Amino acid sequence: MDGQYLPISEAKVSVLDWGFLHSDATYDTVHVWNGHFFRLNLHLDRFFRGVERLRMKLPFARSEIELILKNCVALSGHKSAYVEMICTRGTSPTFSRDPRQAENRFIAFAVPFGSVATKEQLERGLHIAISDTVRIPPESIDPSIKNYHWLDLVKGLFDAYEYGAETALIVDINGNVAEGPGFNVFLAKNKQLKTPAHSVLPGITRQTVFDLCAEVGLSAIAADVSRDELKDADEVFITSTAGGIMPVTRIDNTSIANGQVGRVTRQLMDLYWKKHADPAWSTPVLYP
Ligand code: PLP
């Protein structure tokens, strides 16, 4: 950050940064697995789109940002990492309230790979509760700009914990299922896959599921998903850069089908991790 590489414990932002004060920021998270970034170009595309839509200016070109991300991982030494790139509104040197006067700031960091689901949860499937909390509507904040407006998702998580579940899904303004804290959701019914179309971040892992389905001849669509439809599915899984494709076997107090991780989910999970070794979808980190 601010032109230097630092140990993560020394990387600190100003309390005056509007990224901190107003969540006026966009970011992206890509993971590194076995020394390779996964689908880095798609993450950079989404990040640059968000920066442009928020009318921010990055102090680096795309090729420079790619190099900074690689350097962060190489210097950290992590072979499997969670890598975040952030652009904040920054601060105004004159304390102006006009966002056009702010000097935008770029920050990147690499920390060890983390997952939404533990190893045990990946094996037996997650238990999710659907909270009544409504995701910030797209009319207020464009969800395709990856953002830190998470108070609705955090409220959903507390609702889920109170219910005795392990994580949460929240709903869109019409009461259909939207997304969870850092993940999208899919259902499979009669070998047809479906994921919510509205009020969601278009996740790169979600896109990867569409790509994998096309490869193996499964049909996948984005459309409204009601709570009942989700609970009545043959299989449910969530998707995130933080964990990949993760099975769900219980929603509220309903078991999904027979309560076991399903065949389509397993097939897609296997393929997803295999694809991490495909040069078309991965970029090597050059460690010193
Ligand atoms: N939805 C939200 C709100 C997220 O923050 C994330 C990722 O952090 C996702 C969905 C999943 O997106 P991706 O697959 O690109 O990690």
GROMACS .gro file of C-alpha atoms and ligand atoms in nm:
model
  304
    1MET     CA    1   0.000   0.000   0.000
    2ASP     CA    2   0.109   0.362  -0.068
    3GLY     CA    3   0.390   0.232  -0.287
    4GLN     CA    4   0.547  -0.020  -0.050
    5TYR     CA    5   0.525  -0.388   0.043
    6LEU     CA    6   0.470  -0.439   0.416
    7PRO     CA    7   0.412  -0.728   0.656
    8ILE     CA    8   0.031  -0.757   0.690
    9SER     CA    9   0.051  -0.648   1.058
   10GLU     CA   10   0.197  -0.312   0.950
   11ALA     CA   11  -0.054  -0.241   0.672
   12LYS     CA   12  -0.287   0.029   0.815
   13VAL     CA   13  -0.534   0.271   0.657
   14SER     CA   14  -0.603   0.628   0.765
   15VAL     CA   15  -0.915   0.675   0.983
   16LEU     CA   16  -1.003   0.958   0.742
   17ASP     CA   17  -1.017   0.730   0.437
   18TRP     CA   18  -1.376   0.731   0.302
   19GLY     CA   19  -1.335   0.363   0.234
   20PHE     CA   20  -1.333   0.323   0.613
   21LEU     CA   21  -1.570   0.608   0.704
   22HIS     CA   22  -1.839   0.553   0.437
   23SER     CA   23  -1.769   0.209   0.282
   24ASP     CA   24  -1.681   0.418  -0.025
   25ALA     CA   25  -1.466   0.151  -0.185
   26THR     CA   26  -1.468  -0.139  -0.425
   27TYR     CA   27  -1.258  -0.451  -0.413
   28ASP     CA   28  -1.206  -0.795  -0.552
   29THR     CA   29  -1.079  -1.120  -0.408
   30VAL     CA   30  -0.900  -1.384  -0.609
   31HIS     CA   31  -0.747  -1.700  -0.470
   32VAL     CA   32  -0.415  -1.869  -0.528
   33TRP     CA   33  -0.411  -2.248  -0.516
   34ASN     CA   34  -0.089  -2.451  -0.538
   35GLY     CA   35   0.103  -2.140  -0.645
   36HIS     CA   36  -0.141  -2.035  -0.919
   37PHE     CA   37  -0.405  -1.761  -0.935
   38PHE     CA   38  -0.744  -1.897  -1.043
   39ARG     CA   39  -0.925  -1.698  -1.316
   40LEU     CA   40  -0.728  -1.383  -1.238
   41ASN     CA   41  -0.842  -1.208  -1.557
   42LEU     CA   42  -1.210  -1.235  -1.462
   43HIS     CA   43  -1.137  -1.087  -1.117
   44LEU     CA   44  -0.936  -0.801  -1.269
   45ASP     CA   45  -1.215  -0.734  -1.522
   46ARG     CA   46  -1.474  -0.710  -1.241
   47PHE     CA   47  -1.245  -0.490  -1.028
   48PHE     CA   48  -1.175  -0.246  -1.312
   49ARG     CA   49  -1.546  -0.229  -1.401
   50GLY     CA   50  -1.633  -0.142  -1.037
   51VAL     CA   51  -1.362   0.124  -1.013
   52GLU     CA   52  -1.489   0.287  -1.332
   53ARG     CA   53  -1.855   0.281  -1.223
   54LEU     CA   54  -1.765   0.444  -0.890
   55ARG     CA   55  -1.574   0.711  -1.083
   56MET     CA   56  -1.249   0.630  -0.912
   57LYS     CA   57  -0.906   0.642  -1.067
   58LEU     CA   58  -0.644   0.380  -0.999
   59PRO     CA   59  -0.287   0.502  -0.970
   60PHE     CA   60  -0.169   0.189  -1.159
   61ALA     CA   61  -0.233   0.028  -1.497
   62ARG     CA   62  -0.382  -0.321  -1.512
   63SER     CA   63  -0.045  -0.485  -1.588
   64GLU     CA   64   0.108  -0.308  -1.285
   65ILE     CA   65  -0.174  -0.426  -1.060
   66GLU     CA   66  -0.127  -0.781  -1.182
   67LEU     CA   67   0.243  -0.755  -1.094
   68ILE     CA   68   0.165  -0.609  -0.749
   69LEU     CA   69  -0.072  -0.900  -0.674
   70LYS     CA   70   0.191  -1.151  -0.784
   71ASN     CA   71   0.456  -0.978  -0.573
   72CYS     CA   72   0.229  -0.974  -0.266
   73VAL     CA   73   0.181  -1.349  -0.292
   74ALA     CA   74   0.546  -1.421  -0.375
   75LEU     CA   75   0.669  -1.209  -0.081
   76SER     CA   76   0.416  -1.369   0.156
   77GLY     CA   77   0.538  -1.713   0.048
   78HIS     CA   78   0.179  -1.851   0.067
   79LYS     CA   79   0.118  -2.129  -0.186
   80SER     CA   80  -0.257  -2.109  -0.123
   81ALA     CA   81  -0.375  -1.758  -0.057
   82TYR     CA   82  -0.669  -1.524  -0.043
   83VAL     CA   83  -0.567  -1.212  -0.233
   84GLU     CA   84  -0.759  -0.888  -0.210
   85MET     CA   85  -0.726  -0.577  -0.430
   86ILE     CA   86  -0.902  -0.265  -0.303
   87CYS     CA   87  -0.963   0.086  -0.431
   88THR     CA   88  -1.091   0.329  -0.170
   89ARG     CA   89  -1.218   0.682  -0.226
   90GLY     CA   90  -0.922   0.789  -0.011
   91THR     CA   91  -0.899   1.126   0.155
   92SER     CA   92  -0.933   1.487   0.049
   93PRO     CA   93  -0.619   1.688   0.125
   94THR     CA   94  -0.840   1.993   0.202
   95PHE     CA   95  -1.105   1.802   0.405
   96SER     CA   96  -1.352   1.876   0.124
   97ARG     CA   97  -1.679   1.678   0.133
   98ASP     CA   98  -1.676   1.657  -0.247
   99PRO     CA   99  -1.582   1.302  -0.354
  100ARG     CA  100  -1.427   1.442  -0.669
  101GLN     CA  101  -1.161   1.606  -0.452
  102ALA     CA  102  -1.049   1.281  -0.292
  103GLU     CA  103  -0.725   1.108  -0.380
  104ASN     CA  104  -0.816   0.744  -0.441
  105ARG     CA  105  -0.602   0.477  -0.279
  106PHE     CA  106  -0.503   0.131  -0.402
  107ILE     CA  107  -0.427  -0.146  -0.154
  108ALA     CA  108  -0.357  -0.515  -0.211
  109PHE     CA  109  -0.288  -0.795   0.034
  110ALA     CA  110  -0.230  -1.169   0.045
  111VAL     CA  111  -0.322  -1.383   0.347
  112PRO     CA  112  -0.352  -1.762   0.383
  113PHE     CA  113  -0.644  -1.919   0.190
  114GLY     CA  114  -0.966  -1.918   0.391
  115SER     CA  115  -1.299  -2.089   0.326
  116VAL     CA  116  -1.663  -2.020   0.413
  117ALA     CA  117  -1.696  -2.391   0.505
  118THR     CA  118  -1.475  -2.603   0.728
  119LYS     CA  119  -1.342  -2.942   0.613
  120GLU     CA  120  -1.617  -3.116   0.811
  121GLN     CA  121  -1.888  -2.892   0.659
  122LEU     CA  122  -1.752  -2.962   0.309
  123GLU     CA  123  -1.791  -3.335   0.374
  124ARG     CA  124  -2.138  -3.339   0.530
  125GLY     CA  125  -2.285  -3.017   0.384
  126LEU     CA  126  -2.361  -2.684   0.549
  127HIS     CA  127  -2.668  -2.600   0.756
  128ILE     CA  128  -2.806  -2.266   0.637
  129ALA     CA  129  -3.090  -2.049   0.765
  130ILE     CA  130  -3.279  -1.808   0.541
  131SER     CA  131  -3.314  -1.474   0.720
  132ASP     CA  132  -3.595  -1.226   0.647
  133THR     CA  133  -3.334  -0.955   0.607
  134VAL     CA  134  -3.357  -0.788   0.266
  135ARG     CA  135  -3.037  -0.742   0.064
  136ILE     CA  136  -2.974  -0.377  -0.028
  137PRO     CA  137  -3.176  -0.342  -0.351
  138PRO     CA  138  -2.991  -0.298  -0.682
  139GLU     CA  139  -3.182   0.031  -0.724
  140SER     CA  140  -2.979   0.165  -0.429
  141ILE     CA  141  -2.643   0.002  -0.486
  142ASP     CA  142  -2.540  -0.184  -0.801
  143PRO     CA  143  -2.449  -0.529  -0.664
  144SER     CA  144  -2.220  -0.597  -0.961
  145ILE     CA  145  -1.981  -0.344  -0.803
  146LYS     CA  146  -1.821  -0.561  -0.536
  147ASN     CA  147  -1.862  -0.365  -0.214
  148TYR     CA  148  -1.833  -0.367   0.164
  149HIS     CA  149  -2.202  -0.289   0.233
  150TRP     CA  150  -2.242  -0.594   0.451
  151LEU     CA  151  -2.464  -0.484   0.742
  152ASP     CA  152  -2.760  -0.676   0.592
  153LEU     CA  153  -2.544  -0.987   0.548
  154VAL     CA  154  -2.404  -0.958   0.901
  155LYS     CA  155  -2.758  -0.922   1.041
  156GLY     CA  156  -2.849  -1.233   0.843
  157LEU     CA  157  -2.558  -1.418   1.002
  158PHE     CA  158  -2.670  -1.327   1.355
  159ASP     CA  159  -3.024  -1.442   1.267
  160ALA     CA  160  -2.880  -1.771   1.139
  161TYR     CA  161  -2.668  -1.827   1.452
  162GLU     CA  162  -2.975  -1.762   1.671
  163TYR     CA  163  -3.157  -2.025   1.467
  164GLY     CA  164  -2.873  -2.271   1.528
  165ALA     CA  165  -2.754  -2.267   1.166
  166GLU     CA  166  -2.397  -2.222   1.046
  167THR     CA  167  -2.444  -1.947   0.790
  168ALA     CA  168  -2.717  -1.742   0.625
  169LEU     CA  169  -2.894  -1.656   0.305
  170ILE     CA  170  -3.085  -1.329   0.282
  171VAL     CA  171  -3.365  -1.233   0.046
  172ASP     CA  172  -3.435  -0.978  -0.224
  173ILE     CA  173  -3.704  -0.711  -0.204
  174ASN     CA  174  -3.967  -0.962  -0.333
  175GLY     CA  175  -3.880  -1.224  -0.072
  176ASN     CA  176  -3.690  -1.448  -0.314
  177VAL     CA  177  -3.353  -1.587  -0.211
  178ALA     CA  178  -3.062  -1.352  -0.291
  179GLU     CA  179  -2.718  -1.441  -0.155
  180GLY     CA  180  -2.518  -1.496   0.164
  181PRO     CA  181  -2.217  -1.335   0.335
  182GLY     CA  182  -1.961  -1.377   0.059
  183PHE     CA  183  -2.134  -1.640  -0.152
  184ASN     CA  184  -2.395  -1.714  -0.420
  185VAL     CA  185  -2.632  -2.010  -0.406
  186PHE     CA  186  -2.740  -2.275  -0.660
  187LEU     CA  187  -3.006  -2.542  -0.656
  188ALA     CA  188  -3.029  -2.852  -0.872
  189LYS     CA  189  -3.370  -3.001  -0.948
  190ASN     CA  190  -3.409  -3.282  -1.202
  191LYS     CA  191  -3.050  -3.212  -1.320
  192GLN     CA  192  -3.143  -2.846  -1.395
  193LEU     CA  193  -2.934  -2.589  -1.209
  194LYS     CA  194  -3.064  -2.250  -1.106
  195THR     CA  195  -2.919  -1.951  -0.921
  196PRO     CA  196  -3.082  -1.619  -0.821
  197ALA     CA  197  -3.060  -1.360  -1.097
  198HIS     CA  198  -3.126  -1.041  -0.899
  199SER     CA  199  -2.982  -0.862  -0.595
  200VAL     CA  200  -2.660  -1.061  -0.611
  201LEU     CA  201  -2.297  -1.006  -0.687
  202PRO     CA  202  -2.229  -1.191  -1.013
  203GLY     CA  203  -1.968  -1.415  -0.851
  204ILE     CA  204  -1.671  -1.547  -1.046
  205THR     CA  205  -1.730  -1.890  -0.889
  206ARG     CA  206  -2.097  -1.862  -0.998
  207GLN     CA  207  -1.972  -1.788  -1.351
  208THR     CA  208  -1.736  -2.084  -1.322
  209VAL     CA  209  -2.031  -2.310  -1.237
  210PHE     CA  210  -2.205  -2.191  -1.555
  211ASP     CA  211  -1.885  -2.264  -1.752
  212LEU     CA  212  -1.842  -2.609  -1.596
  213CYS     CA  213  -2.209  -2.695  -1.659
  214ALA     CA  214  -2.166  -2.601  -2.027
  215GLU     CA  215  -1.863  -2.834  -2.044
  216VAL     CA  216  -2.041  -3.134  -1.895
  217GLY     CA  217  -2.376  -3.073  -2.063
  218LEU     CA  218  -2.579  -2.962  -1.761
  219SER     CA  219  -2.835  -2.686  -1.798
  220ALA     CA  220  -2.791  -2.385  -1.564
  221ILE     CA  221  -2.995  -2.065  -1.555
  222ALA     CA  222  -3.020  -1.744  -1.350
  223ALA     CA  223  -3.380  -1.669  -1.244
  224ASP     CA  224  -3.591  -1.602  -0.933
  225VAL     CA  225  -3.552  -1.868  -0.663
  226SER     CA  226  -3.819  -1.886  -0.391
  227ARG     CA  227  -3.745  -2.013  -0.040
  228ASP     CA  228  -3.974  -2.314  -0.093
  229GLU     CA  229  -3.810  -2.399  -0.423
  230LEU     CA  230  -3.469  -2.400  -0.259
  231LYS     CA  231  -3.582  -2.626   0.025
  232ASP     CA  232  -3.752  -2.860  -0.223
  233ALA     CA  233  -3.441  -2.897  -0.443
  234ASP     CA  234  -3.257  -3.225  -0.508
  235GLU     CA  235  -2.928  -3.052  -0.422
  236VAL     CA  236  -2.812  -2.712  -0.300
  237PHE     CA  237  -2.463  -2.564  -0.295
  238ILE     CA  238  -2.303  -2.224  -0.240
  239THR     CA  239  -2.016  -2.072  -0.438
  240SER     CA  240  -1.735  -1.838  -0.337
  241THR     CA  241  -1.371  -1.763  -0.409
  242ALA     CA  242  -1.338  -1.835  -0.035
  243GLY     CA  243  -1.400  -2.210  -0.060
  244GLY     CA  244  -1.516  -2.283  -0.414
  245ILE     CA  245  -1.830  -2.498  -0.448
  246MET     CA  246  -1.964  -2.595  -0.105
  247PRO     CA  247  -2.255  -2.833  -0.041
  248VAL     CA  248  -2.562  -2.742   0.165
  249THR     CA  249  -2.761  -3.030   0.314
  250ARG     CA  250  -2.999  -2.848   0.549
  251ILE     CA  251  -3.198  -2.524   0.515
  252ASP     CA  252  -3.381  -2.395   0.825
  253ASN     CA  253  -3.524  -2.718   0.964
  254THR     CA  254  -3.552  -2.898   0.630
  255SER     CA  255  -3.305  -3.159   0.502
  256ILE     CA  256  -3.226  -3.120   0.133
  257ALA     CA  257  -3.346  -3.443  -0.034
  258ASN     CA  258  -3.193  -3.729   0.171
  259GLY     CA  259  -2.963  -3.492   0.362
  260GLN     CA  260  -2.649  -3.620   0.185
  261VAL     CA  261  -2.415  -3.431  -0.048
  262GLY     CA  262  -2.557  -3.491  -0.397
  263ARG     CA  263  -2.396  -3.632  -0.713
  264VAL     CA  264  -2.413  -3.316  -0.926
  265THR     CA  265  -2.255  -3.114  -0.644
  266ARG     CA  266  -1.972  -3.369  -0.606
  267GLN     CA  267  -1.913  -3.379  -0.982
  268LEU     CA  268  -1.889  -2.997  -1.002
  269MET     CA  269  -1.667  -2.976  -0.690
  270ASP     CA  270  -1.421  -3.228  -0.840
  271LEU     CA  271  -1.414  -3.052  -1.175
  272TYR     CA  272  -1.375  -2.711  -1.010
  273TRP     CA  273  -1.058  -2.814  -0.826
  274LYS     CA  274  -0.921  -3.003  -1.129
  275LYS     CA  275  -0.955  -2.685  -1.335
  276HIS     CA  276  -0.706  -2.514  -1.102
  277ALA     CA  277  -0.429  -2.696  -1.288
  278ASP     CA  278  -0.560  -2.592  -1.632
  279PRO     CA  279  -0.327  -2.322  -1.779
  280ALA     CA  280  -0.627  -2.162  -1.953
  281TRP     CA  281  -0.776  -2.076  -1.612
  282SER     CA  282  -0.465  -2.025  -1.398
  283THR     CA  283  -0.168  -1.790  -1.374
  284PRO     CA  284   0.154  -1.893  -1.198
  285VAL     CA  285   0.308  -1.693  -0.911
  286LEU     CA  286   0.688  -1.663  -0.943
  287TYR     CA  287   0.823  -1.723  -0.593
  288PRO     CA  288   1.178  -1.604  -0.514
  289PLP     N1  289  -2.176  -1.241  -0.303
  289PLP     C1  290  -2.109  -1.155  -0.225
  289PLP     C2  291  -2.183  -1.050  -0.151
  289PLP     C3  292  -1.969  -1.166  -0.212
  289PLP     O1  293  -1.901  -1.080  -0.134
  289PLP     C4  294  -1.902  -1.270  -0.281
  289PLP     C5  295  -1.757  -1.287  -0.269
  289PLP     O2  296  -1.693  -1.242  -0.177
  289PLP     C6  297  -1.977  -1.358  -0.361
  289PLP     C7  298  -2.113  -1.339  -0.371
  289PLP     C8  299  -1.909  -1.469  -0.438
  289PLP     O3  300  -1.831  -1.416  -0.543
  289PLP     P1  301  -1.702  -1.489  -0.597
  289PLP     O4  302  -1.745  -1.622  -0.650
  289PLP     O5  303  -1.652  -1.399  -0.706
  289PLP     O6  304  -1.606  -1.502  -0.484
   0.00000   0.00000   0.00000
